[in-house]
mmCIF file of C-alpha atoms in Angstrom:
data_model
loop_
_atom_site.group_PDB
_atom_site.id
_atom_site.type_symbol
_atom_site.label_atom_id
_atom_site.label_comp_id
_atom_site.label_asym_id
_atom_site.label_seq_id
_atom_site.Cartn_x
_atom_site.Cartn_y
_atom_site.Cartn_z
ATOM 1 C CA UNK A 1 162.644 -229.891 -102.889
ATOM 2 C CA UNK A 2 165.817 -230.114 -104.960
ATOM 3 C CA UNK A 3 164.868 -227.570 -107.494
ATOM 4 C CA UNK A 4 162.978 -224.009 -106.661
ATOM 5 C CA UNK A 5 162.129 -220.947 -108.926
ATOM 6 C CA UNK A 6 161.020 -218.018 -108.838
ATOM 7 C CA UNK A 7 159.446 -215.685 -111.455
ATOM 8 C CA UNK A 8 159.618 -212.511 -109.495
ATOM 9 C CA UNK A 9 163.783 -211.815 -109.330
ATOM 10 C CA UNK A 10 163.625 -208.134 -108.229
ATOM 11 C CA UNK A 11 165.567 -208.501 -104.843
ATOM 12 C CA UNK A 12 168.524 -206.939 -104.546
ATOM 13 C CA UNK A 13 171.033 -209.722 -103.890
ATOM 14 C CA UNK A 14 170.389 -210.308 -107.728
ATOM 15 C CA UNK A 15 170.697 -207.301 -109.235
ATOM 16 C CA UNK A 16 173.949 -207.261 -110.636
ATOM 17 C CA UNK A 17 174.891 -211.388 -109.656
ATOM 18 C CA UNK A 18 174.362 -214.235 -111.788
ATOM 19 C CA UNK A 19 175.347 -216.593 -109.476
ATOM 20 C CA UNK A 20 174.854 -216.278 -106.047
ATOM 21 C CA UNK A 21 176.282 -219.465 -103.697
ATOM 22 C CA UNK A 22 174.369 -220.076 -100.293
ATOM 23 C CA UNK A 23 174.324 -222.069 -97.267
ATOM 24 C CA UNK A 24 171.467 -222.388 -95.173
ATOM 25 C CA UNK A 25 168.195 -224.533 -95.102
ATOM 26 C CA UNK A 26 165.509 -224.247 -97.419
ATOM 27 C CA UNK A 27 163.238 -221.968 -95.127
ATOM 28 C CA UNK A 28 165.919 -219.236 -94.870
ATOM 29 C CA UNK A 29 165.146 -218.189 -98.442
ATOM 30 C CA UNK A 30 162.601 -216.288 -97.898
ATOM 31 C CA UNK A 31 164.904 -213.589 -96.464
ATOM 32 C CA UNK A 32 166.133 -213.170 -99.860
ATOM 33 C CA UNK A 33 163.852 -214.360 -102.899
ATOM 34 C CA UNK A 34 159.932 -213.599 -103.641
ATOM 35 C CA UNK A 35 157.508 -215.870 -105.231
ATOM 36 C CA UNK A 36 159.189 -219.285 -104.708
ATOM 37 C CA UNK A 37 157.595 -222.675 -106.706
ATOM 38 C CA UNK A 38 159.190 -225.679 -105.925
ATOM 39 C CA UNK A 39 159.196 -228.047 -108.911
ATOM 40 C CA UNK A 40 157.184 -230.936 -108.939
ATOM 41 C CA UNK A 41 156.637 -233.460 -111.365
ATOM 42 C CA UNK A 42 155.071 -237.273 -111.505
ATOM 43 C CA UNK A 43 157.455 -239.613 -110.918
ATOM 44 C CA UNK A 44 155.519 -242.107 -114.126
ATOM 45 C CA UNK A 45 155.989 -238.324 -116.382
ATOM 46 C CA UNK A 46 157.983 -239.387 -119.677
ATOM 47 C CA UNK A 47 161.242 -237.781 -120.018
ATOM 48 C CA UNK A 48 160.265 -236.728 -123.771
ATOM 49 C CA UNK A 49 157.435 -234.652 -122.017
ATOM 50 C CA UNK A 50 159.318 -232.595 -119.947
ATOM 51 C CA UNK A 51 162.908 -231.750 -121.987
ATOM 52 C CA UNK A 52 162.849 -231.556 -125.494
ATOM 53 C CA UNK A 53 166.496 -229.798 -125.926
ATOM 54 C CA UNK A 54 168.781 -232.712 -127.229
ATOM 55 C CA UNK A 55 171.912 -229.946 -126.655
ATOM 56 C CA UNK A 56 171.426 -230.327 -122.648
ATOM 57 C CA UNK A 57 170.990 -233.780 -122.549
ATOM 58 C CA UNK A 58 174.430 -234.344 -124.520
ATOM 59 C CA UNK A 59 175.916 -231.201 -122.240
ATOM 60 C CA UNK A 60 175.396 -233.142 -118.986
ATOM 61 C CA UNK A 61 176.212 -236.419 -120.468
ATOM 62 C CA UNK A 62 173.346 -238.062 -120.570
ATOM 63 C CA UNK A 63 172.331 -240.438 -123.350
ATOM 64 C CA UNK A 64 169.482 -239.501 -125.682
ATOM 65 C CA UNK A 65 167.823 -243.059 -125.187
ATOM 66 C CA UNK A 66 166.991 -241.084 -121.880
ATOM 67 C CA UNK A 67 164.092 -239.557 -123.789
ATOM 68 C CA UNK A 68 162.150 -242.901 -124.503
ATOM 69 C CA UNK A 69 162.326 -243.469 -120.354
ATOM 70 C CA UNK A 70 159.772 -242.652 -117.785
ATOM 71 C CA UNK A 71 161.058 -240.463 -114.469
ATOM 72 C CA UNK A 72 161.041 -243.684 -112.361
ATOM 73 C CA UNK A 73 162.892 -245.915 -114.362
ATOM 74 C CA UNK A 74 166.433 -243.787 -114.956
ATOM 75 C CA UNK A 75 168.574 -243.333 -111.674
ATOM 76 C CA UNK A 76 168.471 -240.891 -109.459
ATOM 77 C CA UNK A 77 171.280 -238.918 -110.829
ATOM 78 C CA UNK A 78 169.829 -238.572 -113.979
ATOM 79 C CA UNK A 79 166.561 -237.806 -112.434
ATOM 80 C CA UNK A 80 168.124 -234.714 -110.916
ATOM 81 C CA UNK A 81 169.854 -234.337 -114.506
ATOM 82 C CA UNK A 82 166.542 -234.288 -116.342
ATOM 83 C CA UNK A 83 165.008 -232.176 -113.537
ATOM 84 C CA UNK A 84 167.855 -229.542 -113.746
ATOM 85 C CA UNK A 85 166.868 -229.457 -117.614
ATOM 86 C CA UNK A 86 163.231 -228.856 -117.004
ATOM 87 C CA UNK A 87 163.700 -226.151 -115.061
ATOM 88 C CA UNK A 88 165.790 -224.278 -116.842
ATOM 89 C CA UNK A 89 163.585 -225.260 -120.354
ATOM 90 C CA UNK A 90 160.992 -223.167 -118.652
ATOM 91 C CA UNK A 91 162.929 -220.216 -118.552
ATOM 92 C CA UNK A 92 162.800 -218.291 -115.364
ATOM 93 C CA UNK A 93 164.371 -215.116 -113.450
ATOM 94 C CA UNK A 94 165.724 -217.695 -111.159
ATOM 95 C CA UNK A 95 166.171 -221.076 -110.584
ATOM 96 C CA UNK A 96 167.437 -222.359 -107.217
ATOM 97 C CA UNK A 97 169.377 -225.638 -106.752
ATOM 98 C CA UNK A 98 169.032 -227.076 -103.304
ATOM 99 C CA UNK A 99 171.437 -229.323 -102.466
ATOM 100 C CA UNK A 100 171.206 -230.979 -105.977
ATOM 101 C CA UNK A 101 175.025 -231.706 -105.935
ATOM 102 C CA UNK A 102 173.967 -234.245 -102.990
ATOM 103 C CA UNK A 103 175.003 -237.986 -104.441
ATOM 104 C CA UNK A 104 176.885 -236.635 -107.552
ATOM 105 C CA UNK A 105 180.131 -237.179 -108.476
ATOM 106 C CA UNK A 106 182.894 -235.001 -109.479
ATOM 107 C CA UNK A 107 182.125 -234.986 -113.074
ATOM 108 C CA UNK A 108 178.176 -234.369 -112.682
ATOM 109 C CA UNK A 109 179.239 -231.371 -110.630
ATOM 110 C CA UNK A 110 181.696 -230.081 -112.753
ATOM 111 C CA UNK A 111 179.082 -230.448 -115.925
ATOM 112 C CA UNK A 112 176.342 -228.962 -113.821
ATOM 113 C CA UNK A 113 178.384 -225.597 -113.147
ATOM 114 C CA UNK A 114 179.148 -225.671 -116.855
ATOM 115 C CA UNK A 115 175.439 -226.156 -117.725
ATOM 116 C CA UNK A 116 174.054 -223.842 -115.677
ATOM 117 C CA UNK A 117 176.766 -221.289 -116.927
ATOM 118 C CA UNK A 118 175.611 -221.700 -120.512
ATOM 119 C CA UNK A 119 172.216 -221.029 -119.746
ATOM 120 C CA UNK A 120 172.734 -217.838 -117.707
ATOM 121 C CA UNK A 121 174.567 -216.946 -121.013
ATOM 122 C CA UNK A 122 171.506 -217.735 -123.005
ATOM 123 C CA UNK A 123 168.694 -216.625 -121.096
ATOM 124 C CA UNK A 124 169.910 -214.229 -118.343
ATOM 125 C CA UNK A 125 168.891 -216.762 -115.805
ATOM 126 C CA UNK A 126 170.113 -216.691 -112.518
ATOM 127 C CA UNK A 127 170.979 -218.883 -110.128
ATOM 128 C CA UNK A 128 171.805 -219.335 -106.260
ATOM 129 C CA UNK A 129 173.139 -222.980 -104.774
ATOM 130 C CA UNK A 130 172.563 -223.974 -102.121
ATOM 131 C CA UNK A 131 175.183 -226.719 -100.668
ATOM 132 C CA UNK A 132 177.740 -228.023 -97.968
ATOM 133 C CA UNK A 133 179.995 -228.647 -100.722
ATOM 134 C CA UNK A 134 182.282 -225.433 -100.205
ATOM 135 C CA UNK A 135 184.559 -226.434 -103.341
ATOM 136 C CA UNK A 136 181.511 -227.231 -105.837
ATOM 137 C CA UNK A 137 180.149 -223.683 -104.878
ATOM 138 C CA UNK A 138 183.368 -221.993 -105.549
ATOM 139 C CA UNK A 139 183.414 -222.711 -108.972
ATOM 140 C CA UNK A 140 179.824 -221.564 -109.393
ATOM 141 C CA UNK A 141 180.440 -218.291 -107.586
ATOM 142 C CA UNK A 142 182.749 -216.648 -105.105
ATOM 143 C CA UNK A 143 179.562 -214.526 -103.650
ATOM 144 C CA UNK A 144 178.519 -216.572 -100.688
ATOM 145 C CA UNK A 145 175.427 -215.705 -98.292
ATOM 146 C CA UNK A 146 175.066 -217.544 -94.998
ATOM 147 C CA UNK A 147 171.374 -217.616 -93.319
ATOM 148 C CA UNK A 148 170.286 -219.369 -90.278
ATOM 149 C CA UNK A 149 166.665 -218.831 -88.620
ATOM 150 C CA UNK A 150 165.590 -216.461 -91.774
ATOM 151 C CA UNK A 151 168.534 -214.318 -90.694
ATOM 152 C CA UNK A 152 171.611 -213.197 -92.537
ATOM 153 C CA UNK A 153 174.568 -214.180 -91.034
ATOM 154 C CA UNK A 154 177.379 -212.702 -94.061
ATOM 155 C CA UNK A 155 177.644 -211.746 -97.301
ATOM 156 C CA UNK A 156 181.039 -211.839 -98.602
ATOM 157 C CA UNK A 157 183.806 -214.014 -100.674
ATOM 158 C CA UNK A 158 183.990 -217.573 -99.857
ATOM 159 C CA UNK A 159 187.880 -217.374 -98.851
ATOM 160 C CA UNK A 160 186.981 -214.667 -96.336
ATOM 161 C CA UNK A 161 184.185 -216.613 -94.917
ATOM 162 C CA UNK A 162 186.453 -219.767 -94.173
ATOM 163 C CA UNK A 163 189.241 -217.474 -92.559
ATOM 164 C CA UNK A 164 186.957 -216.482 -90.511
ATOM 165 C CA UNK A 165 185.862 -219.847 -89.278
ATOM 166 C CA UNK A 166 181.885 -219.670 -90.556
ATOM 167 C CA UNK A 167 182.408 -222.849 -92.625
ATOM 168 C CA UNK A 168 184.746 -225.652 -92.010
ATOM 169 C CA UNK A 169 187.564 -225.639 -93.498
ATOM 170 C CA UNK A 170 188.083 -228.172 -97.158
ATOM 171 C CA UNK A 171 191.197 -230.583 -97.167
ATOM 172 C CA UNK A 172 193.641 -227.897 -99.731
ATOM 173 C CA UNK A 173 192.886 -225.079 -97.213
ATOM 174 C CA UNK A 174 194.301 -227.310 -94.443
ATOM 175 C CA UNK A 175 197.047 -228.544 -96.620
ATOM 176 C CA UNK A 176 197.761 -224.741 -97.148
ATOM 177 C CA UNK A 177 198.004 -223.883 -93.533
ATOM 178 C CA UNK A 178 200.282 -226.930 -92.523
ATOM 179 C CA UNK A 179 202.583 -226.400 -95.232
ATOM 180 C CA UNK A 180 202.760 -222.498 -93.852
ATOM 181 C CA UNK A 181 203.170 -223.185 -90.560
ATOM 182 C CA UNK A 182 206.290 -225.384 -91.986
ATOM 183 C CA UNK A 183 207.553 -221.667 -93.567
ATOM 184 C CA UNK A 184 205.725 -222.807 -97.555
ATOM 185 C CA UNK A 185 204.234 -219.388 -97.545
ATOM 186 C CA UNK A 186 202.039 -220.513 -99.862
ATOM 187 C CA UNK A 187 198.779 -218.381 -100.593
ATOM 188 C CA UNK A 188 195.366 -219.077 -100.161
ATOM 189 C CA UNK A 189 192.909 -220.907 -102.631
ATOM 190 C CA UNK A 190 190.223 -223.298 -103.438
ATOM 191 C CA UNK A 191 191.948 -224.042 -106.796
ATOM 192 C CA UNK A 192 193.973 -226.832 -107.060
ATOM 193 C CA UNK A 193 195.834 -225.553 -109.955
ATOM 194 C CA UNK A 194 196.811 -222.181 -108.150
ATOM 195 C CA UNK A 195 197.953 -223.913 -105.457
ATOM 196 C CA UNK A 196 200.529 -226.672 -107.499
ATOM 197 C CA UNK A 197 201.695 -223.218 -109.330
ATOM 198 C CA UNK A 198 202.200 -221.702 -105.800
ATOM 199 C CA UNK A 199 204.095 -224.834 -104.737
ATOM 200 C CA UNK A 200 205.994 -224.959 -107.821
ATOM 201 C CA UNK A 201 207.303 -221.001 -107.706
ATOM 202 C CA UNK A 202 207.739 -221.910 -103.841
ATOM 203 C CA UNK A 203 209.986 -224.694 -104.718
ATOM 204 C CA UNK A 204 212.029 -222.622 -107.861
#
């Protein structure tokens, strides 16, 4: 169940958010979206069936020999490529991505958040992750929910949330607060470039 939407966006965690970043299990979504589908589709299905935009292939990198393929014959991460592609080919109020970073690499990440971008720029689409990754989320959106047992537990900005110890903390943050403890001063981010620019005007 990599890939959930929903036709029905009307909540209000949506309202005025694009992206919305979450952590939590699949079955805590109900506290916050109506009328989920998961996507399904046959594992023989011909790629050429399902996407027919040769812009998103190219945009995530794939090759356009990928059309003349069947589902079970490309790799998995281009399965989750062409299943990203699908989904968002059909248009609808939201599409969910659950844990589809899972096995990726830095660069499939990095073109997924710029795909998924696009689209919301096209189409008004919107979109909530769900992930462990805490630095692939970031870039998607700063809004983070955290549910557990169908139960809010915050709604805030990431940084805030891993102050405050609800998510472990990524390497730079720890980097951060070792070089402060040694007097860096250096301010809080998830963005590598802010930080070597903090380091830098540290150092000058």
């Amino acid at each position: 169940m990599e890939i959930i939407y929903s036709n029905s966006n009307n909540n209000k965690y949506f309202k005025n958010r694009s992206f919305t970043s979450f952590i939590g299990e699949a079955s805590d979504l109900s506290t916050i979206v109506n009328d989920m589908t998961e996507l399904t589709i046959k594992k023989n299905a011909k790629v050429k069936k399902l996407v027919n935009n040769i812009d998103f292939i190219n945009m995530l990198g794939l090759s356009p020999d990928i059309l003349k393929s069947r589902l079970n014959e490309i790799s998995y991460s281009e399965y989750k490529l062409i299943l990203l592609i699908y989904a968002c080919e059909m248009h609808p109020d939201l599409v969910i991505l659950n844990n589809l970073d899972l096995g990726l690499n830095h660069k499939d990440k990095s073109k997924i958040s710029k795909f998924i971008k696009l689209i919301n720029a096209e189409y008004k689409t919107s979109f909530l992750i769900i992930s462990n990754d805490i630095l692939f989320l970031n870039k998607i959106s700063k809004h983070l929910i955290i549910a557990k047992n169908k139960i809010i537990k915050y709604q805030g900005d990431i940084l805030s949330a891993i102050k405050s110890g609800l998510v472990s903390k990524p390497p730079i943050i720890e980097f951060i607060e070792l070089a402060n403890e040694k007097g860096a001063n250096l301010t809080y981010t998830l963005d590598n470039k802010e930080l070597l620019k903090d380091i830098y005007r540290s150092i000058f």
